[in-house]
PDB file of C-alpha atoms in Angstrom:
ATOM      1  CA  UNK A  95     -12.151 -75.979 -61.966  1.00 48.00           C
ATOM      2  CA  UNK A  96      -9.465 -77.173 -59.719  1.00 44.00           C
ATOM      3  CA  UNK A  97      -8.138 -80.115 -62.241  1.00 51.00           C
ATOM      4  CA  UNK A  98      -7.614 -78.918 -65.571  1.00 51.00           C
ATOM      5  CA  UNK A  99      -7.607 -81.813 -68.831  1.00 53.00           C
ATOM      6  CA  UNK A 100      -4.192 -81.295 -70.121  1.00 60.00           C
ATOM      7  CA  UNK A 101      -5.615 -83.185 -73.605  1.00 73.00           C
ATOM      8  CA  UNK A 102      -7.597 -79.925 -73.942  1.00 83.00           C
ATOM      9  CA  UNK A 103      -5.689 -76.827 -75.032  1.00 90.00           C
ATOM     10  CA  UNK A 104      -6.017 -73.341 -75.594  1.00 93.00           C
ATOM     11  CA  UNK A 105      -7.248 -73.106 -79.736  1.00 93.00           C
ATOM     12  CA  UNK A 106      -8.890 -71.551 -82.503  1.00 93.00           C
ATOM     13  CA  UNK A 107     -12.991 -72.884 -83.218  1.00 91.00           C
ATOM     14  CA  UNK A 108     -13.342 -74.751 -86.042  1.00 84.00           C
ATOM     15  CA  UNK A 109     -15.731 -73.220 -88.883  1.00 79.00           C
ATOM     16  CA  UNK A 110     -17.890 -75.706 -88.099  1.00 81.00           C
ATOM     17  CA  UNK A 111     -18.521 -74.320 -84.921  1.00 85.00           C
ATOM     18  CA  UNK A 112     -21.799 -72.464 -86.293  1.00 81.00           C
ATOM     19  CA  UNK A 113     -23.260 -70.567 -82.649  1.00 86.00           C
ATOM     20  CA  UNK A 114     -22.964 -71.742 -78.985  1.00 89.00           C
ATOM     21  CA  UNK A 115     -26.634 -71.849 -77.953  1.00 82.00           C
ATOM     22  CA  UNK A 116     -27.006 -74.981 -78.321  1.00 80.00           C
ATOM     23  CA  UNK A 117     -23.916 -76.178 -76.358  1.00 83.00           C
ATOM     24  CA  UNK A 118     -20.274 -76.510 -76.838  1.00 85.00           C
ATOM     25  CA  UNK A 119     -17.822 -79.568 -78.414  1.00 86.00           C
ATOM     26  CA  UNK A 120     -16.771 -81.898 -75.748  1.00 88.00           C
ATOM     27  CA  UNK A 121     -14.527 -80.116 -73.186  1.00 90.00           C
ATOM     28  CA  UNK A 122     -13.541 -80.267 -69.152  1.00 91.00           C
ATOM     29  CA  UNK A 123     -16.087 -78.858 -66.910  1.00 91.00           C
ATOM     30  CA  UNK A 124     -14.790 -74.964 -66.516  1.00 93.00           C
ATOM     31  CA  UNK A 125     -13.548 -74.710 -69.594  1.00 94.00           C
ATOM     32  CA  UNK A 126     -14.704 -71.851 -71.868  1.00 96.00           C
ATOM     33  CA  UNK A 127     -15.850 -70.962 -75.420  1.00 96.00           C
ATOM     34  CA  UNK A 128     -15.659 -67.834 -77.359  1.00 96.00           C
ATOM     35  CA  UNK A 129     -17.349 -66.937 -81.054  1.00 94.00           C
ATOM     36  CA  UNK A 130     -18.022 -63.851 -82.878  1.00 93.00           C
ATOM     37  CA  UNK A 131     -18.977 -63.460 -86.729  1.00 88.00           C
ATOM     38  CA  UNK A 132     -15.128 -64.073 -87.309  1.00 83.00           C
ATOM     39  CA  UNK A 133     -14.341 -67.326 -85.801  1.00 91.00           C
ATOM     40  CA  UNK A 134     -13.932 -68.498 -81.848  1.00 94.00           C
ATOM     41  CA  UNK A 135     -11.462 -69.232 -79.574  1.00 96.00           C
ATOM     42  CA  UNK A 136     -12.378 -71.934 -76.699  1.00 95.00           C
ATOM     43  CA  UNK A 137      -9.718 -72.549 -73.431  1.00 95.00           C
ATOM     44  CA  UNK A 138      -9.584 -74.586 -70.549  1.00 94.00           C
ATOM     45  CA  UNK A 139      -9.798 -73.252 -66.775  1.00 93.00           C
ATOM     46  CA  UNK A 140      -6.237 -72.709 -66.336  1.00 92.00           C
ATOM     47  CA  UNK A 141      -5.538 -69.839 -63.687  1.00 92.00           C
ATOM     48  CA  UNK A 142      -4.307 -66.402 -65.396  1.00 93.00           C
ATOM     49  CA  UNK A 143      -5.557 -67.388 -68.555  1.00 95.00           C
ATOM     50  CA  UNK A 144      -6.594 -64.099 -70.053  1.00 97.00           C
ATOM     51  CA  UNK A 145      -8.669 -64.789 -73.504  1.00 97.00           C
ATOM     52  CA  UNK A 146      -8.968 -61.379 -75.505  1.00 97.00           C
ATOM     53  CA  UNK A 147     -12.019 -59.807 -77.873  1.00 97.00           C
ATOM     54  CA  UNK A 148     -11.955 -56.889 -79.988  1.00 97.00           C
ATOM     55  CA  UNK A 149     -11.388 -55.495 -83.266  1.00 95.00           C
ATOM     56  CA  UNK A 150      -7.843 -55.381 -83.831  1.00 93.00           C
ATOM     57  CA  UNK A 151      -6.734 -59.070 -85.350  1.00 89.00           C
ATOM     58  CA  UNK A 152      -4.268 -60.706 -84.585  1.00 88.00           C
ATOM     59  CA  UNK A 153      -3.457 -58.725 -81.446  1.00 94.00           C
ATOM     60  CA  UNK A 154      -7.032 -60.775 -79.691  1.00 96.00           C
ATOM     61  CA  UNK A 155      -8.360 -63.954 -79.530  1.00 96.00           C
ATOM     62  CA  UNK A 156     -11.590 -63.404 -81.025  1.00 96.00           C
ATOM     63  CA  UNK A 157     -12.272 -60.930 -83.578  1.00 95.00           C
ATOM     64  CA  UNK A 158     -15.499 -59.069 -83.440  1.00 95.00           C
ATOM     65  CA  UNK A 159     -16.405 -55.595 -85.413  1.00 94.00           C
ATOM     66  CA  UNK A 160     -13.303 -55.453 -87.169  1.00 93.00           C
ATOM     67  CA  UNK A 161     -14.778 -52.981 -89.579  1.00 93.00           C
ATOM     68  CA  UNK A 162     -16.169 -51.009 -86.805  1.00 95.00           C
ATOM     69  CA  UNK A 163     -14.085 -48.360 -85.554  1.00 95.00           C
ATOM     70  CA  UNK A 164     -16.687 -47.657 -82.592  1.00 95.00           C
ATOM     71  CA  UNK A 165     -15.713 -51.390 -81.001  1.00 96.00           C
ATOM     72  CA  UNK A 166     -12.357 -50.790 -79.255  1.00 96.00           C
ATOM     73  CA  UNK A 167      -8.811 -52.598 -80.485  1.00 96.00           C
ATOM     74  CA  UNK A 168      -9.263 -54.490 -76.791  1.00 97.00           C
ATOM     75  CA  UNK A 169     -12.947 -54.528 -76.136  1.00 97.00           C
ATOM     76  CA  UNK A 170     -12.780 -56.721 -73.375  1.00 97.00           C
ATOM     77  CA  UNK A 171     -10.762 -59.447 -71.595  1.00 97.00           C
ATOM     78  CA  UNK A 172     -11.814 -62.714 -70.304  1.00 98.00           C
ATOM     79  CA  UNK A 173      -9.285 -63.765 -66.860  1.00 97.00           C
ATOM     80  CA  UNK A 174      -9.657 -67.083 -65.382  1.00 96.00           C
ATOM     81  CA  UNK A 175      -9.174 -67.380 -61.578  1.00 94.00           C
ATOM     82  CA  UNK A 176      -8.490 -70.906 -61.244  1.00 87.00           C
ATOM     83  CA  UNK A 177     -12.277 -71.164 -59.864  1.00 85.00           C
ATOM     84  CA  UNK A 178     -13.994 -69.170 -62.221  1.00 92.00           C
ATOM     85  CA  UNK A 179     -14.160 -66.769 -64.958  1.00 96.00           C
ATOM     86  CA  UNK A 180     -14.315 -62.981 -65.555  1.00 97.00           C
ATOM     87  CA  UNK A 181     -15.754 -61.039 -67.802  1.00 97.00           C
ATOM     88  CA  UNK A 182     -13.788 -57.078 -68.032  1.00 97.00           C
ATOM     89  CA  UNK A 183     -15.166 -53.935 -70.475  1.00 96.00           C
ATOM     90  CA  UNK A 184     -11.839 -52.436 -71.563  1.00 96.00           C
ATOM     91  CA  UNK A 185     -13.543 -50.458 -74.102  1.00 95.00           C
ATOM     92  CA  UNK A 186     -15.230 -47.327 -74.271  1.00 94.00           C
ATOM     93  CA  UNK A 187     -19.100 -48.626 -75.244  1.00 95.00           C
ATOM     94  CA  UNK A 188     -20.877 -50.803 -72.678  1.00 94.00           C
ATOM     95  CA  UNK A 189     -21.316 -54.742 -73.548  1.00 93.00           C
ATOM     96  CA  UNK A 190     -25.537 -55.997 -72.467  1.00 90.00           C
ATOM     97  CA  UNK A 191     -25.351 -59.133 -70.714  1.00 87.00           C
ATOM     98  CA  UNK A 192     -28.658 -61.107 -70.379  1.00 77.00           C
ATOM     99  CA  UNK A 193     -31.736 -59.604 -68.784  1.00 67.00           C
ATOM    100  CA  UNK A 194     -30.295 -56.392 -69.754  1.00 68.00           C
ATOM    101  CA  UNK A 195     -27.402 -56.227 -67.522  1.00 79.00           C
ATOM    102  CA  UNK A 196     -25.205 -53.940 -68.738  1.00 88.00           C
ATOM    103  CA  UNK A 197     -21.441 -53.914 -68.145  1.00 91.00           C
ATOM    104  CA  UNK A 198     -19.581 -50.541 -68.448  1.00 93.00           C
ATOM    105  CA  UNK A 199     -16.370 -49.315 -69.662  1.00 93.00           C
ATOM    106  CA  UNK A 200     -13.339 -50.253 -66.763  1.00 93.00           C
ATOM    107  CA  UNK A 201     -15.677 -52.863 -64.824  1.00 94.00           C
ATOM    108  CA  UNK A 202     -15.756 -56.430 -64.602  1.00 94.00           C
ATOM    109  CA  UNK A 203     -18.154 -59.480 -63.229  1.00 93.00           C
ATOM    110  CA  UNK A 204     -17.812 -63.450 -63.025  1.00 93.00           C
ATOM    111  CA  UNK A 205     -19.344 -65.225 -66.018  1.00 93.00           C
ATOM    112  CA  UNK A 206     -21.936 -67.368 -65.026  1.00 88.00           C
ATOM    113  CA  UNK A 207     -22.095 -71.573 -66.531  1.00 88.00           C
ATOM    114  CA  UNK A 208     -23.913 -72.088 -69.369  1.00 88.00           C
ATOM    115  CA  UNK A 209     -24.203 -69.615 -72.130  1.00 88.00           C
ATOM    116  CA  UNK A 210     -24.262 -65.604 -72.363  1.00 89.00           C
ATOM    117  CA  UNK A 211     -25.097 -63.852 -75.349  1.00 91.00           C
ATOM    118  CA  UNK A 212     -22.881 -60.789 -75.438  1.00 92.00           C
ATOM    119  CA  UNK A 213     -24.236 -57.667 -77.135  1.00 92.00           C
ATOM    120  CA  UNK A 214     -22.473 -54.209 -77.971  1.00 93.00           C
ATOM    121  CA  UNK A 215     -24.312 -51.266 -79.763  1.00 93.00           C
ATOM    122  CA  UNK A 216     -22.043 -49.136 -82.099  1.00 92.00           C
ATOM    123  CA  UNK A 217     -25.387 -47.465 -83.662  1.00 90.00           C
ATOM    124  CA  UNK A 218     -28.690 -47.108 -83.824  1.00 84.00           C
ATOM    125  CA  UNK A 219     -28.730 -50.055 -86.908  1.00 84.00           C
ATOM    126  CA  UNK A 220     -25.714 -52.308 -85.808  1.00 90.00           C
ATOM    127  CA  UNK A 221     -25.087 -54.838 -82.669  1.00 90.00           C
ATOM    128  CA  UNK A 222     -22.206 -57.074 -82.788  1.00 93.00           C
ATOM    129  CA  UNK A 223     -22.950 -60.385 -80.985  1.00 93.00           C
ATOM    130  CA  UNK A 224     -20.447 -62.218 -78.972  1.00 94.00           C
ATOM    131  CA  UNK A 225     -21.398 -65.710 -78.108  1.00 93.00           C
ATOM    132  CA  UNK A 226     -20.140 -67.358 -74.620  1.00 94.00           C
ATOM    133  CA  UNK A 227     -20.395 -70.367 -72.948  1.00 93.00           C
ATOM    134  CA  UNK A 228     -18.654 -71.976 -69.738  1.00 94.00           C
ATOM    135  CA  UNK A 229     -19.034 -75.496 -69.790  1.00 92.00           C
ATOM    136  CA  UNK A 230     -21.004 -77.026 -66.920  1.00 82.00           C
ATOM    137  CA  UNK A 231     -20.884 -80.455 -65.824  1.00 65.00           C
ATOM    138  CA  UNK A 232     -24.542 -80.991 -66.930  1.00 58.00           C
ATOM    139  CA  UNK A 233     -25.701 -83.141 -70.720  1.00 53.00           C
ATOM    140  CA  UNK A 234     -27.048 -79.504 -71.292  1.00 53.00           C
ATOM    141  CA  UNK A 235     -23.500 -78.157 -72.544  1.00 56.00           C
ATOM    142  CA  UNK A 236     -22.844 -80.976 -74.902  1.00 54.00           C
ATOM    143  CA  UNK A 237     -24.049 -80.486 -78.550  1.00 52.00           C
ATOM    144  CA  UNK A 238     -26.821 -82.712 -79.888  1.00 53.00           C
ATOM    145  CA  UNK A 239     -27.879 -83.968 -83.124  1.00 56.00           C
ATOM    146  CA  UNK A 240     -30.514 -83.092 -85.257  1.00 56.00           C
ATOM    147  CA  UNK A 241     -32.300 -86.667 -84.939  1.00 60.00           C
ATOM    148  CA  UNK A 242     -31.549 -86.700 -80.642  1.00 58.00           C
ATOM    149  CA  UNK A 243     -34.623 -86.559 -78.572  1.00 62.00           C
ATOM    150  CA  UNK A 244     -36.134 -82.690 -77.281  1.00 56.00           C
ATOM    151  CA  UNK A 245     -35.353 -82.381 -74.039  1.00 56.00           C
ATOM    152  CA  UNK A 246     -37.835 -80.617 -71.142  1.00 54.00           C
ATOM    153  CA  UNK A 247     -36.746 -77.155 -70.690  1.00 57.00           C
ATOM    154  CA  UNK A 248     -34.782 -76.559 -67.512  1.00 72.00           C
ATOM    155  CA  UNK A 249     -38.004 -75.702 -65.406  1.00 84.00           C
ATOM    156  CA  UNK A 250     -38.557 -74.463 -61.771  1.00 92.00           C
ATOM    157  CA  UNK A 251     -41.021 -76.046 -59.765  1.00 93.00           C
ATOM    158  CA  UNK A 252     -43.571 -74.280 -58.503  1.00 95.00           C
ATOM    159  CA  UNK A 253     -46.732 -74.893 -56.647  1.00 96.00           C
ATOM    160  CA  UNK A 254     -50.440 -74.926 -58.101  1.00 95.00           C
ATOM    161  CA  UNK A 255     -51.014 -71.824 -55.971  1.00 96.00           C
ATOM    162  CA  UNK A 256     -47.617 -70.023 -56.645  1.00 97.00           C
ATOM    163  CA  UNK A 257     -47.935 -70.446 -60.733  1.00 96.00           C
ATOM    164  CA  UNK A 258     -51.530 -68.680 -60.050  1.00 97.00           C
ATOM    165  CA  UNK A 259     -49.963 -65.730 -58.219  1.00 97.00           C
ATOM    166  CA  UNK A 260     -46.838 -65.575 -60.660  1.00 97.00           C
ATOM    167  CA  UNK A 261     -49.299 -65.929 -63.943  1.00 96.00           C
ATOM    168  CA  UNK A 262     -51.207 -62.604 -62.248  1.00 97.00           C
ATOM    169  CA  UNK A 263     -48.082 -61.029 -61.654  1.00 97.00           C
ATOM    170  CA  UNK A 264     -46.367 -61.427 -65.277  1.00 95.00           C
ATOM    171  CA  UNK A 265     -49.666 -61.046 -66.829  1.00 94.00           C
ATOM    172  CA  UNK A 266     -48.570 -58.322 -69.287  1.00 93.00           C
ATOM    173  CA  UNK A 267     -45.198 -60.687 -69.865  1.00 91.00           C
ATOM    174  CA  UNK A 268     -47.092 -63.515 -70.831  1.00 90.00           C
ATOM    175  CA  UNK A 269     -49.670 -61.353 -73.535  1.00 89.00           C
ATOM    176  CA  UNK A 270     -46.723 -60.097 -75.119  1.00 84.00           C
ATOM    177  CA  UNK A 271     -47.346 -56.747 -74.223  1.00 87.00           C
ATOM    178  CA  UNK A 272     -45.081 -54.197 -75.581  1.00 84.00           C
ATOM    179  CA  UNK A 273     -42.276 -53.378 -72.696  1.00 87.00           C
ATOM    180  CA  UNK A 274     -44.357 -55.298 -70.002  1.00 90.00           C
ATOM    181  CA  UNK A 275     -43.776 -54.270 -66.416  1.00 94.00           C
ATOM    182  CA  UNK A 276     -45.065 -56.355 -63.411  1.00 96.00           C
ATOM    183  CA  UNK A 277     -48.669 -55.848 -62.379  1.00 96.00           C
ATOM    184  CA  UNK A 278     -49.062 -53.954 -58.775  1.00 96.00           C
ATOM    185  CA  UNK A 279     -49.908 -55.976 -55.563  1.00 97.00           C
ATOM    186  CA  UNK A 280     -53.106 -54.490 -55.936  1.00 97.00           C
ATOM    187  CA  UNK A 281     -53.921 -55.731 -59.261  1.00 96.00           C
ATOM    188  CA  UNK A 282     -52.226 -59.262 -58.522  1.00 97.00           C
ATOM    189  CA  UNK A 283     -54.707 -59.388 -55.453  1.00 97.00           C
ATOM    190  CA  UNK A 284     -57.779 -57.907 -57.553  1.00 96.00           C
ATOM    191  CA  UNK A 285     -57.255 -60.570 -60.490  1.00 95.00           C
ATOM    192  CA  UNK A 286     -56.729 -63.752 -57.874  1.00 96.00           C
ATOM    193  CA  UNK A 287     -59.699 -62.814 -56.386  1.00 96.00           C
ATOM    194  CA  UNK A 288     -62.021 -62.866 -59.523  1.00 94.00           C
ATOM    195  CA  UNK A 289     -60.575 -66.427 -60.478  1.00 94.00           C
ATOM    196  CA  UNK A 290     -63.728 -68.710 -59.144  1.00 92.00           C
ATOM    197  CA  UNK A 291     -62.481 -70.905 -55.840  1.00 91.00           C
ATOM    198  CA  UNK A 292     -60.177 -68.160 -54.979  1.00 92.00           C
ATOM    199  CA  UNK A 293     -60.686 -65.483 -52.239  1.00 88.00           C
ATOM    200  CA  UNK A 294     -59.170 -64.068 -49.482  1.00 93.00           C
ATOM    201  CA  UNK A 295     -56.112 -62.452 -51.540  1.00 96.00           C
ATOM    202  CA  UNK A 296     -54.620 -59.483 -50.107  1.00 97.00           C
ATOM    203  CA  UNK A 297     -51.401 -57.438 -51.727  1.00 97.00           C
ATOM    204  CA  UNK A 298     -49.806 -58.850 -48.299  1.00 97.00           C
ATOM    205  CA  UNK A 299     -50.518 -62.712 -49.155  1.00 97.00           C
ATOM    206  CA  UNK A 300     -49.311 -61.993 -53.248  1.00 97.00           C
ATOM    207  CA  UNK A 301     -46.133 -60.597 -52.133  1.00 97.00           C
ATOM    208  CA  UNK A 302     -45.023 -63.053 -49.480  1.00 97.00           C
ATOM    209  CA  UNK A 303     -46.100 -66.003 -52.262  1.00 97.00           C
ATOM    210  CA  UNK A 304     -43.889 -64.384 -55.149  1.00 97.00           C
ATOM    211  CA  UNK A 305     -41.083 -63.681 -52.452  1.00 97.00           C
ATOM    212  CA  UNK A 306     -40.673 -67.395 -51.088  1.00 97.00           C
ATOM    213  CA  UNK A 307     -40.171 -68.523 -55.044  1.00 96.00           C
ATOM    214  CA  UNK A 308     -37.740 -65.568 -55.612  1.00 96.00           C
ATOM    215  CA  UNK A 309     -35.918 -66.620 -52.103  1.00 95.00           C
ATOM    216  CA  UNK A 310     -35.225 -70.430 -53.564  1.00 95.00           C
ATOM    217  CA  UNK A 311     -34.097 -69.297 -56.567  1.00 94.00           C
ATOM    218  CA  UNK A 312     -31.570 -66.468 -55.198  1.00 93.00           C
ATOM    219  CA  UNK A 313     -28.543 -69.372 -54.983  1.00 90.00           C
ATOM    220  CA  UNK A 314     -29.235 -70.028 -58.643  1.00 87.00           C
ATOM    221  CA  UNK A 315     -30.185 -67.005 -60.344  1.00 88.00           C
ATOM    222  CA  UNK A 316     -28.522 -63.312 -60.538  1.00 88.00           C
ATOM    223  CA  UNK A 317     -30.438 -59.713 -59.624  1.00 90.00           C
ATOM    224  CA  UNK A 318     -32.955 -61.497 -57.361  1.00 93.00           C
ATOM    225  CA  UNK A 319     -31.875 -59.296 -54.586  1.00 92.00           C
ATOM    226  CA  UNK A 320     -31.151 -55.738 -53.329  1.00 91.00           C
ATOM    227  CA  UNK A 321     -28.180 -56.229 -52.359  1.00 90.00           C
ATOM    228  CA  UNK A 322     -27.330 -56.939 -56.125  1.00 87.00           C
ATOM    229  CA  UNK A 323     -29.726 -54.146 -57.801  1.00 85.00           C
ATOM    230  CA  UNK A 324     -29.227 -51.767 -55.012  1.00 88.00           C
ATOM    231  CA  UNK A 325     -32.280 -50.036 -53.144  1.00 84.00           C
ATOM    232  CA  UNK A 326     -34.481 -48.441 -54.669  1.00 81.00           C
ATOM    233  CA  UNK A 327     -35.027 -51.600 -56.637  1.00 79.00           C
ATOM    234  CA  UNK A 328     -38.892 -50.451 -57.718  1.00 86.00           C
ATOM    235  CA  UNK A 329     -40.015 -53.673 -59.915  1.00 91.00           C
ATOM    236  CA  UNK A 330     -37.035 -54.895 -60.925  1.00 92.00           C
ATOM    237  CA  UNK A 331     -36.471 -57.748 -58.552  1.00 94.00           C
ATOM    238  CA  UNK A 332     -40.057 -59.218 -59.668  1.00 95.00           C
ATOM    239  CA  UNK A 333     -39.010 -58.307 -63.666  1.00 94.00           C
ATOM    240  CA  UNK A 334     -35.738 -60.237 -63.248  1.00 93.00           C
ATOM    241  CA  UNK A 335     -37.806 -63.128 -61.367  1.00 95.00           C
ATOM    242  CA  UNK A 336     -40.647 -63.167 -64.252  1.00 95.00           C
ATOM    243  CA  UNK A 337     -37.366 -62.890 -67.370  1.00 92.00           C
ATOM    244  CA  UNK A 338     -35.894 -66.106 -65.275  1.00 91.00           C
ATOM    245  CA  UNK A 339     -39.223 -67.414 -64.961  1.00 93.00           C
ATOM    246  CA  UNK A 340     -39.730 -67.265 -68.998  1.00 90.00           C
ATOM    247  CA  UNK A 341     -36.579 -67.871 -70.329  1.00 85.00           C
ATOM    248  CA  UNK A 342     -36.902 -71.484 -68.648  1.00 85.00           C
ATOM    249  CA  UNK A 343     -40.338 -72.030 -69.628  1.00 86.00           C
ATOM    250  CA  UNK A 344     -41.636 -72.488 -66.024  1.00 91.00           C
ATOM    251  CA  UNK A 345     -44.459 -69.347 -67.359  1.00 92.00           C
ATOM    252  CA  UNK A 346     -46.351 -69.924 -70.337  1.00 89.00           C
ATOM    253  CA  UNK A 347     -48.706 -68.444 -72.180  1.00 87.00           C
ATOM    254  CA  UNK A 348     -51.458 -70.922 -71.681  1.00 87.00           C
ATOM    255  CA  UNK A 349     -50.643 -70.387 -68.323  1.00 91.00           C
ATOM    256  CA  UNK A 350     -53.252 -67.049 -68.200  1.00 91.00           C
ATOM    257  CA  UNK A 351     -55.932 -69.491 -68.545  1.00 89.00           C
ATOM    258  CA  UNK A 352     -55.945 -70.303 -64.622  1.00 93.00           C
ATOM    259  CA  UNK A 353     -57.051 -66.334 -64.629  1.00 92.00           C
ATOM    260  CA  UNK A 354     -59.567 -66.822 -66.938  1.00 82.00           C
ATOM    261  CA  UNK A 355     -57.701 -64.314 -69.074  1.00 57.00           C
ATOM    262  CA  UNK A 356     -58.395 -65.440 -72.824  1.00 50.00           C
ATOM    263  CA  UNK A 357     -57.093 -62.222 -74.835  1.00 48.00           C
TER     264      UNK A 357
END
């Protein structure tokens, strides 16, 4: 984020700026867009550029639960470092990043590329959504037409033998199982072993599989480690591999048929 496009200026989104999922308009690499129910506000990486959200308009950049007196007057502040950007909860309710991180009230984290749905929970019937995205350098942050050619999903690769042992392991992820939690060494090895041509799995040889895929993805991908969930991490390095595993389509459903499992 080092050069900054001075054509590109702090401003207000456009109405036609309907969600960020789908990418951003054209912008430097760095920069950074912002959209609530309200309207948006997008900026480039320029260092001490603080970009404000809450419900007290015009005092923020983006509006969001303006009717709500639960989301704060500040929320939550957005800082650019010149290198990256930060995401701060200056409110008193906690904002859920993805795989359901959840940021709390005086703490702050950098914002990863690419997008991040932001939710906060006022009740038990209402979420306010706050879209982000920090543009990458990749065509993946550029918005496409209706008529442009699908693209692949942004897959990991995996081995033949390493999508058998990660089907067995997100097994109850990949049925659709109400709040699914990894399957136990023991099962992992128990199910590998019933698939015909494959024998010889121990809870030993299942783990050490699963951990050299979680190892080449820890440069890439957040809470793949305990020094980032702290110890005792339980399953929750394996559920954060297996959400990052099916957000990016690299585990499919059809994938349970190299187990034989057909329910």
């Amino acid at each position: 984020m080092s050069h900054v496009d001075d054509r590109f200026s702090p401003m207000l989104l456009p109405p036609t700026v309907g969600g960020l999922a789908g990418g951003s308009p054209p912008a430097p690499p760095g920069s950074i867009f912002v959209l609530a129910a309200g309207g948006g506000f997008a900026a480039p990486p320029r260092q001490r550029f603080e970009l404000l959200f809450g419900r007290k308009e015009p005092d923020v950049h983006v509006c969001i639960g303006s009717d709500d007196p639960r989301i704060s007057r500040t929320h939550g502040r957005i800082v650019c470092t010149g290198t990256e950007w930060w995401l701060r909860n200056e409110g008193q309710l906690p904002i859920r990043l993805p795989q359901s991180t959840f940021l709390l009230s005086g703490e702050e984290m950098p914002l990863a590329q690419g997008y991040s749905p932001l939710f906060i929970r006022t009740s038990k019937e209402r979420v306010h959504l706050l879209e982000v995205r920090v543009v990458g350098s990749g065509p993946k942050d550029t918005v496409v037409g209706p008529d442009d050619k699908t693209r692949a999903p942004d897959a990991w690769e995996v081995t033949e033998t390493e999508r058998l042992v990660l089907t067995a392991l997100a097994l109850r992820y990949l049925r659709q199982e109400t709040h699914p939690q990894p399957q136990s060494w023991k099962f992992v090895a128990k199910d590998l072993n019933n698939v015909p041509g494959q024998d010889g799995w121990t809870e030993k040889r299942a783990a050490n599989a699963v951990l050299r895929v979680r190892e080449r993805l820890v440069p890439y991908v957040s809470g793949l480690t305990l020094k980032e969930v702290g110890d005792p991490a339980g399953n929750l390095l394996n559920h954060n591999l297996i959400q990052e595993l099916l957000q990016t389509a690299t585990l499919q459903p059809p994938d349970l048929w190299l187990l034989g499992d057909t329910e």
